Amino acid sequence: DGGITQSPKYLFRKEGQNVTLSCEQNLNHDAMYWYRQDPGQGLRLIYYSQIVNDFQKGDIAEGYSVSREKKESFPLTVTSAQKNPTAFYLCASMTGGITEAFFGQGTRLTVV
Amino acid sequence: QKEVEQNSGPLSVPEGAIASLNCTYSDRGSQSFFWYRQYSGKSPELIMSIYSNGDKEDGRFTAQLNKASQYVSLLIRDSQPSDSATYLCAVRRGSNYKLTFGKGTLLTVNP
């Protein structure tokens, strides 16, 4: 089945640690996205990538890093520089042209 | 001015009524507009997409786009309790893959 897979579903991190969230898609989509959602809030764009080996900062990129070495993979690293990382993280992908984005099931990150 | 703005809500309607959700955007170069529904704790799912001025209907849902006024709306007819969710408006500029969301409107349909 085609789709977007995020792992893990739940993640706990100690303060001061980096952690990497996985996002894989087998839809052959060109673009991939990372969003952060806080309780009662909409989706805020962290990073997005239109093609392999290229990505752009979104509205809240500070404290995060990404890579796009393969078309199907777009991992997000939450670094220790992100002061308030507890949130729901959503990965999405979109093909070229005029079309919609599809979402993974999300990763809920909690700092303990 | 925020790129995409929505009524913060919450919006409460009785079962069977019409729910009206509104969204405005600031970038006149925007070309693609989407409404997503998100249940609590779940990921968003696409309800409607609209690309040209006018109305687009799909079952109980109608999306309306007015590019001159930079306004897009979603009407839900015969609202059902299962429609209770947060509705997110998203906008994309045609020449760029950046996809921007509003804060969402929480809709509650009361039986």
mmCIF file of C-alpha atoms in Angstrom:
data_model
loop_
_atom_site.group_PDB
_atom_site.id
_atom_site.type_symbol
_atom_site.label_atom_id
_atom_site.label_comp_id
_atom_site.label_asym_id
_atom_site.label_seq_id
_atom_site.Cartn_x
_atom_site.Cartn_y
_atom_site.Cartn_z
ATOM 1 C CA ASP A 1 0.000 0.000 0.000
ATOM 2 C CA GLY A 2 1.243 3.451 -0.856
ATOM 3 C CA GLY A 3 1.510 6.003 1.891
ATOM 4 C CA ILE A 4 3.568 8.029 4.310
ATOM 5 C CA THR A 5 5.077 6.350 7.344
ATOM 6 C CA GLN A 6 6.241 8.254 10.386
ATOM 7 C CA SER A 7 8.103 6.602 13.199
ATOM 8 C CA PRO A 8 8.023 6.328 16.067
ATOM 9 C CA LYS A 9 4.442 7.191 17.010
ATOM 10 C CA TYR A 10 5.501 8.310 20.494
ATOM 11 C CA LEU A 11 8.944 9.565 21.470
ATOM 12 C CA PHE A 12 10.360 10.697 24.763
ATOM 13 C CA ARG A 13 13.481 12.795 24.985
ATOM 14 C CA LYS A 14 15.556 14.050 27.842
ATOM 15 C CA GLU A 15 16.410 17.700 27.903
ATOM 16 C CA GLY A 16 19.638 18.454 26.064
ATOM 17 C CA GLN A 17 19.399 15.478 23.722
ATOM 18 C CA ASN A 18 18.999 15.503 19.958
ATOM 19 C CA VAL A 19 16.357 13.220 18.508
ATOM 20 C CA THR A 20 15.514 12.246 14.916
ATOM 21 C CA LEU A 21 11.988 11.659 13.610
ATOM 22 C CA SER A 22 11.614 9.438 10.585
ATOM 23 C CA CYS A 23 9.391 10.076 7.561
ATOM 24 C CA GLU A 24 9.265 7.730 4.567
ATOM 25 C CA GLN A 25 6.930 7.832 1.567
ATOM 26 C CA ASN A 26 6.431 5.391 -1.295
ATOM 27 C CA LEU A 27 4.117 7.626 -3.311
ATOM 28 C CA ASN A 28 6.919 8.898 -5.556
ATOM 29 C CA HIS A 29 6.074 12.433 -4.433
ATOM 30 C CA ASP A 30 8.482 15.249 -5.181
ATOM 31 C CA ALA A 31 7.833 17.504 -2.186
ATOM 32 C CA MET A 32 7.962 16.653 1.483
ATOM 33 C CA TYR A 33 7.103 18.732 4.544
ATOM 34 C CA TRP A 34 7.481 18.843 8.309
ATOM 35 C CA TYR A 35 4.925 20.618 10.474
ATOM 36 C CA ARG A 36 4.650 21.153 14.186
ATOM 37 C CA GLN A 37 1.297 21.304 15.984
ATOM 38 C CA ASP A 38 0.775 22.463 19.555
ATOM 39 C CA PRO A 39 -2.491 21.891 21.471
ATOM 40 C CA GLY A 40 -5.319 23.963 20.021
ATOM 41 C CA GLN A 41 -3.099 25.326 17.284
ATOM 42 C CA GLY A 42 -2.855 24.891 13.562
ATOM 43 C CA LEU A 43 0.111 23.501 11.654
ATOM 44 C CA ARG A 44 3.301 25.518 11.600
ATOM 45 C CA LEU A 45 5.802 24.777 8.833
ATOM 46 C CA ILE A 46 9.290 23.773 9.962
ATOM 47 C CA TYR A 47 11.020 22.749 6.719
ATOM 48 C CA TYR A 48 10.019 21.634 3.250
ATOM 49 C CA SER A 49 11.834 20.091 0.326
ATOM 50 C CA GLN A 50 10.907 20.240 -3.340
ATOM 51 C CA ILE A 51 13.650 17.968 -4.681
ATOM 52 C CA VAL A 52 16.424 15.704 -3.451
ATOM 53 C CA ASN A 53 19.379 17.481 -1.821
ATOM 54 C CA ASP A 54 17.444 20.734 -1.501
ATOM 55 C CA PHE A 55 15.227 22.089 1.268
ATOM 56 C CA GLN A 56 13.900 25.417 2.528
ATOM 57 C CA LYS A 57 13.229 26.799 5.971
ATOM 58 C CA GLY A 58 9.656 27.277 6.951
ATOM 59 C CA ASP A 59 8.307 29.645 9.575
ATOM 60 C CA ILE A 60 9.803 27.976 12.671
ATOM 61 C CA ALA A 61 13.058 26.305 11.542
ATOM 62 C CA GLU A 62 15.200 27.369 14.515
ATOM 63 C CA GLY A 63 16.318 24.366 16.557
ATOM 64 C CA TYR A 64 15.527 21.872 13.803
ATOM 65 C CA SER A 65 17.494 20.311 10.952
ATOM 66 C CA VAL A 66 16.588 18.104 7.993
ATOM 67 C CA SER A 67 18.170 16.202 5.126
ATOM 68 C CA ARG A 68 16.830 14.947 1.794
ATOM 69 C CA GLU A 69 19.322 12.441 0.466
ATOM 70 C CA LYS A 70 16.651 10.226 -1.072
ATOM 71 C CA LYS A 71 13.355 11.117 -2.708
ATOM 72 C CA GLU A 72 11.396 8.881 -0.340
ATOM 73 C CA SER A 73 12.964 10.009 2.938
ATOM 74 C CA PHE A 74 12.912 13.306 4.844
ATOM 75 C CA PRO A 75 14.102 12.882 8.456
ATOM 76 C CA LEU A 76 13.748 15.698 10.980
ATOM 77 C CA THR A 77 16.238 16.208 13.809
ATOM 78 C CA VAL A 78 15.080 18.125 16.847
ATOM 79 C CA THR A 79 18.224 19.555 18.379
ATOM 80 C CA SER A 80 18.963 20.655 21.933
ATOM 81 C CA ALA A 81 18.693 24.226 20.643
ATOM 82 C CA GLN A 82 14.915 23.807 20.368
ATOM 83 C CA LYS A 83 13.810 25.074 23.770
ATOM 84 C CA ASN A 84 10.244 23.825 23.732
ATOM 85 C CA PRO A 85 10.149 20.695 21.575
ATOM 86 C CA THR A 86 7.147 18.953 23.121
ATOM 87 C CA ALA A 87 4.574 18.834 20.314
ATOM 88 C CA PHE A 88 2.853 16.729 17.674
ATOM 89 C CA TYR A 89 5.006 16.502 14.525
ATOM 90 C CA LEU A 90 3.445 15.810 11.140
ATOM 91 C CA CYS A 91 5.153 14.859 7.895
ATOM 92 C CA ALA A 92 3.445 15.362 4.558
ATOM 93 C CA SER A 93 4.210 14.832 0.898
ATOM 94 C CA MET A 94 2.906 16.187 -2.369
ATOM 95 C CA THR A 95 3.491 15.414 -6.004
ATOM 96 C CA GLY A 96 4.260 18.084 -8.571
ATOM 97 C CA GLY A 97 1.580 20.151 -10.197
ATOM 98 C CA ILE A 98 -1.694 21.232 -8.683
ATOM 99 C CA THR A 99 -2.506 18.642 -6.074
ATOM 100 C CA GLU A 100 -3.023 18.168 -2.382
ATOM 101 C CA ALA A 101 -0.654 17.063 0.378
ATOM 102 C CA PHE A 102 -1.014 13.735 2.169
ATOM 103 C CA PHE A 103 -0.051 13.281 5.809
ATOM 104 C CA GLY A 104 1.589 10.621 7.871
ATOM 105 C CA GLN A 105 0.104 9.576 11.218
ATOM 106 C CA GLY A 106 2.334 11.874 13.211
ATOM 107 C CA THR A 107 4.909 11.561 15.982
ATOM 108 C CA ARG A 108 4.143 12.852 19.450
ATOM 109 C CA LEU A 109 7.365 14.061 21.062
ATOM 110 C CA THR A 110 7.557 14.659 24.785
ATOM 111 C CA VAL A 111 10.525 16.095 26.652
ATOM 112 C CA VAL A 112 10.966 14.512 30.071
ATOM 113 C CA GLN B 1 -0.760 40.198 8.641
ATOM 114 C CA LYS B 2 -0.736 36.427 8.911
ATOM 115 C CA GLU B 3 -0.515 34.459 5.686
ATOM 116 C CA VAL B 4 -3.651 32.415 6.353
ATOM 117 C CA GLU B 5 -6.299 33.423 8.874
ATOM 118 C CA GLN B 6 -9.343 31.538 10.066
ATOM 119 C CA ASN B 7 -12.132 32.210 12.523
ATOM 120 C CA SER B 8 -10.674 30.831 15.747
ATOM 121 C CA GLY B 9 -14.012 29.494 16.908
ATOM 122 C CA PRO B 10 -15.143 27.357 18.446
ATOM 123 C CA LEU B 11 -18.163 27.126 16.199
ATOM 124 C CA SER B 12 -21.171 25.262 17.526
ATOM 125 C CA VAL B 13 -24.147 24.280 15.337
ATOM 126 C CA PRO B 14 -27.121 21.962 15.872
ATOM 127 C CA GLU B 15 -27.389 18.714 13.966
ATOM 128 C CA GLY B 16 -28.872 19.260 10.502
ATOM 129 C CA ALA B 17 -27.801 22.898 10.284
ATOM 130 C CA ILE B 18 -25.335 24.495 7.866
ATOM 131 C CA ALA B 19 -21.852 25.141 9.231
ATOM 132 C CA SER B 20 -19.901 27.963 7.584
ATOM 133 C CA LEU B 21 -16.118 28.122 7.915
ATOM 134 C CA ASN B 22 -14.092 31.040 6.611
ATOM 135 C CA CYS B 23 -10.492 31.655 5.629
ATOM 136 C CA THR B 24 -8.592 34.657 4.275
ATOM 137 C CA TYR B 25 -5.094 34.738 2.834
ATOM 138 C CA SER B 26 -2.573 37.481 2.213
ATOM 139 C CA ASP B 27 -0.568 36.292 -0.827
ATOM 140 C CA ARG B 28 -2.271 37.273 -4.084
ATOM 141 C CA GLY B 29 -0.066 34.765 -5.901
ATOM 142 C CA SER B 30 -1.784 31.870 -4.161
ATOM 143 C CA GLN B 31 -3.304 29.405 -6.585
ATOM 144 C CA SER B 32 -4.266 26.268 -4.669
ATOM 145 C CA PHE B 33 -6.607 26.133 -1.696
ATOM 146 C CA PHE B 34 -7.452 23.209 0.545
ATOM 147 C CA TRP B 35 -9.716 22.323 3.434
ATOM 148 C CA TYR B 36 -8.554 19.587 5.784
ATOM 149 C CA ARG B 37 -10.428 17.975 8.660
ATOM 150 C CA GLN B 38 -8.540 16.897 11.755
ATOM 151 C CA TYR B 39 -9.982 14.808 14.552
ATOM 152 C CA SER B 40 -8.386 15.159 17.960
ATOM 153 C CA GLY B 41 -5.031 13.362 18.114
ATOM 154 C CA LYS B 42 -5.135 12.373 14.441
ATOM 155 C CA SER B 43 -3.482 13.672 11.297
ATOM 156 C CA PRO B 44 -5.339 15.967 8.868
ATOM 157 C CA GLU B 45 -7.320 14.493 6.003
ATOM 158 C CA LEU B 46 -8.314 16.323 2.838
ATOM 159 C CA ILE B 47 -11.956 17.383 2.536
ATOM 160 C CA MET B 48 -11.928 19.686 -0.468
ATOM 161 C CA SER B 49 -9.519 21.347 -2.872
ATOM 162 C CA ILE B 50 -10.362 24.342 -5.045
ATOM 163 C CA TYR B 51 -8.276 26.143 -7.642
ATOM 164 C CA SER B 52 -10.563 28.548 -9.528
ATOM 165 C CA ASN B 53 -13.087 31.175 -8.518
ATOM 166 C CA GLY B 54 -16.586 30.014 -7.733
ATOM 167 C CA ASP B 55 -18.149 27.076 -5.954
ATOM 168 C CA LYS B 56 -17.144 23.446 -5.856
ATOM 169 C CA GLU B 57 -19.529 20.893 -4.399
ATOM 170 C CA ASP B 58 -18.823 17.387 -3.124
ATOM 171 C CA GLY B 59 -21.683 15.745 -1.302
ATOM 172 C CA ARG B 60 -22.557 17.801 1.773
ATOM 173 C CA PHE B 61 -19.477 19.995 1.344
ATOM 174 C CA THR B 62 -19.163 23.143 -0.769
ATOM 175 C CA ALA B 63 -15.966 25.145 -1.117
ATOM 176 C CA GLN B 64 -16.171 28.729 -2.318
ATOM 177 C CA LEU B 65 -13.230 30.754 -3.645
ATOM 178 C CA ASN B 66 -13.044 34.479 -4.332
ATOM 179 C CA LYS B 67 -9.507 35.418 -5.378
ATOM 180 C CA ALA B 68 -10.313 39.115 -5.710
ATOM 181 C CA SER B 69 -11.325 39.223 -2.047
ATOM 182 C CA GLN B 70 -8.649 36.660 -1.070
ATOM 183 C CA TYR B 71 -11.282 34.584 0.634
ATOM 184 C CA VAL B 72 -12.109 30.894 0.703
ATOM 185 C CA SER B 73 -14.922 29.234 2.618
ATOM 186 C CA LEU B 74 -16.310 25.800 3.388
ATOM 187 C CA LEU B 75 -20.004 25.090 3.876
ATOM 188 C CA ILE B 76 -21.141 21.864 5.478
ATOM 189 C CA ARG B 77 -24.818 21.131 4.883
ATOM 190 C CA ASP B 78 -26.903 18.834 7.086
ATOM 191 C CA SER B 79 -24.171 18.840 9.725
ATOM 192 C CA GLN B 80 -23.698 15.600 11.623
ATOM 193 C CA PRO B 81 -22.101 14.947 15.024
ATOM 194 C CA SER B 82 -19.372 13.061 13.136
ATOM 195 C CA ASP B 83 -18.418 16.365 11.486
ATOM 196 C CA SER B 84 -17.213 17.630 14.861
ATOM 197 C CA ALA B 85 -13.509 18.272 14.316
ATOM 198 C CA THR B 86 -10.998 21.017 13.625
ATOM 199 C CA TYR B 87 -11.084 22.332 10.065
ATOM 200 C CA LEU B 88 -7.836 23.622 8.635
ATOM 201 C CA CYS B 89 -7.503 25.932 5.656
ATOM 202 C CA ALA B 90 -4.291 25.582 3.602
ATOM 203 C CA VAL B 91 -2.929 27.736 0.802
ATOM 204 C CA ARG B 92 -0.169 27.132 -1.729
ATOM 205 C CA ARG B 93 1.473 29.531 -4.126
ATOM 206 C CA GLY B 94 1.566 28.023 -7.595
ATOM 207 C CA SER B 95 5.228 28.584 -8.317
ATOM 208 C CA ASN B 96 6.378 27.416 -4.920
ATOM 209 C CA TYR B 97 5.757 24.275 -2.976
ATOM 210 C CA LYS B 98 5.341 26.088 0.331
ATOM 211 C CA LEU B 99 2.022 25.006 1.883
ATOM 212 C CA THR B 100 0.746 27.252 4.651
ATOM 213 C CA PHE B 101 -2.019 26.416 7.107
ATOM 214 C CA GLY B 102 -4.291 28.551 9.209
ATOM 215 C CA LYS B 103 -4.804 27.901 12.921
ATOM 216 C CA GLY B 104 -7.983 25.974 12.295
ATOM 217 C CA THR B 105 -11.581 26.303 13.434
ATOM 218 C CA LEU B 106 -13.010 23.861 15.956
ATOM 219 C CA LEU B 107 -16.509 22.806 14.923
ATOM 220 C CA THR B 108 -18.911 21.101 17.301
ATOM 221 C CA VAL B 109 -22.182 19.659 15.971
ATOM 222 C CA ASN B 110 -24.677 19.133 18.768
ATOM 223 C CA PRO B 111 -27.182 16.230 18.494
#
